[in-house]
mmCIF file of C-alpha atoms and ligand atoms in Angstrom:
data_model
loop_
_atom_site.group_PDB
_atom_site.id
_atom_site.type_symbol
_atom_site.label_atom_id
_atom_site.label_comp_id
_atom_site.label_asym_id
_atom_site.label_seq_id
_atom_site.Cartn_x
_atom_site.Cartn_y
_atom_site.Cartn_z
ATOM 1 C CA MET A 1 -56.590 -50.565 62.212
ATOM 2 C CA LYS A 2 -54.273 -53.479 62.340
ATOM 3 C CA CYS A 3 -51.993 -52.275 58.552
ATOM 4 C CA GLY A 4 -50.974 -48.762 57.568
ATOM 5 C CA ASP A 5 -52.074 -49.634 54.044
ATOM 6 C CA THR A 6 -56.134 -48.209 53.890
ATOM 7 C CA ASP A 7 -56.041 -48.068 50.336
ATOM 8 C CA GLU A 8 -56.394 -51.799 49.515
ATOM 9 C CA ILE A 9 -59.813 -53.249 51.198
ATOM 10 C CA ASP A 10 -62.421 -54.453 50.378
ATOM 11 C CA ILE A 11 -65.484 -54.494 51.346
ATOM 12 C CA GLU A 12 -68.322 -56.751 51.566
ATOM 13 C CA ALA A 13 -72.000 -54.714 50.632
ATOM 14 C CA THR A 14 -74.896 -55.843 49.205
ATOM 15 C CA VAL A 15 -75.626 -55.074 45.320
ATOM 16 C CA TRP A 16 -79.366 -54.597 44.380
ATOM 17 C CA ILE A 17 -79.192 -56.239 41.023
ATOM 18 C CA ARG A 18 -82.258 -56.722 37.941
ATOM 19 C CA VAL A 19 -83.734 -60.237 37.735
ATOM 20 C CA THR A 20 -83.727 -60.659 33.715
ATOM 21 C CA GLU A 21 -84.881 -63.628 31.686
ATOM 22 C CA ASP A 22 -81.453 -64.502 31.105
ATOM 23 C CA GLY A 23 -80.540 -64.860 34.727
ATOM 24 C CA THR A 24 -79.725 -61.498 37.050
ATOM 25 C CA ASP A 25 -78.240 -58.454 35.890
ATOM 26 C CA ALA A 26 -76.084 -55.784 38.402
ATOM 27 C CA ASP A 27 -76.504 -53.532 36.191
ATOM 28 C CA ALA A 28 -79.597 -52.538 35.230
ATOM 29 C CA GLY A 29 -81.301 -52.151 39.017
ATOM 30 C CA SER A 30 -82.980 -49.120 39.601
ATOM 31 C CA ASP A 31 -80.597 -46.825 41.405
ATOM 32 C CA GLY A 32 -77.459 -49.492 40.800
ATOM 33 C CA HIS A 33 -76.593 -49.064 44.653
ATOM 34 C CA HIS A 34 -75.025 -51.244 46.907
ATOM 35 C CA GLU A 35 -74.903 -50.533 50.548
ATOM 36 C CA TYR A 36 -72.209 -51.333 53.328
ATOM 37 C CA THR A 37 -71.820 -50.187 56.948
ATOM 38 C CA PRO A 38 -69.336 -50.392 59.589
ATOM 39 C CA ARG A 39 -69.913 -53.580 60.597
ATOM 40 C CA SER A 40 -69.859 -55.040 57.116
ATOM 41 C CA MET A 41 -66.738 -57.279 56.406
ATOM 42 C CA ALA A 42 -63.869 -56.184 54.987
ATOM 43 C CA SER A 43 -60.617 -57.303 53.882
ATOM 44 C CA CYS A 44 -57.198 -55.709 53.411
ATOM 45 C CA GLY A 45 -55.694 -56.338 50.083
ATOM 46 C CA SER A 46 -52.181 -55.449 51.478
ATOM 47 C CA CYS A 47 -52.153 -58.180 54.644
ATOM 48 C CA GLY A 48 -55.311 -60.257 54.162
ATOM 49 C CA HIS A 49 -56.506 -59.247 57.563
ATOM 50 C CA THR A 50 -60.485 -59.660 57.542
ATOM 51 C CA GLU A 51 -63.024 -58.056 60.055
ATOM 52 C CA ARG A 52 -65.605 -55.696 60.198
ATOM 53 C CA LEU A 53 -65.228 -52.363 58.874
ATOM 54 C CA TYR A 54 -65.499 -50.164 61.307
ATOM 55 C CA ALA A 55 -61.971 -52.297 63.332
ATOM 56 C CA PHE A 56 -59.555 -50.575 60.068
ATOM 57 C CA GLU A 57 -61.206 -47.247 60.367
ATOM 58 C CA PRO A 58 -58.193 -44.868 62.497
ATOM 59 C CA LYS A 59 -60.638 -43.777 64.722
ATOM 60 C CA GLY A 60 -63.011 -46.634 64.481
ATOM 61 C CA GLY A 61 -62.528 -50.564 66.993
ATOM 62 C CA ALA A 62 -64.839 -48.775 69.411
ATOM 63 C CA ALA A 63 -68.064 -49.719 68.953
HETATM 64 ZN ZN1 ZN B 1 -53.575 -54.881 55.637
#
């Protein structure tokens, strides 16, 4: 963890979206869930630091 603020972390997640005639609809997917792992990229909205998600976790960093 590079900074003490863990309330403003954005995570790069995989989102399933439905393809429609007009384009795509992020809300129409069969389950609408999004996926991310400890190895997903994450960005701190507070200081702008970008690193893999596990690095932001208190016990992370060793992977
Ligand atoms: Zn930060």
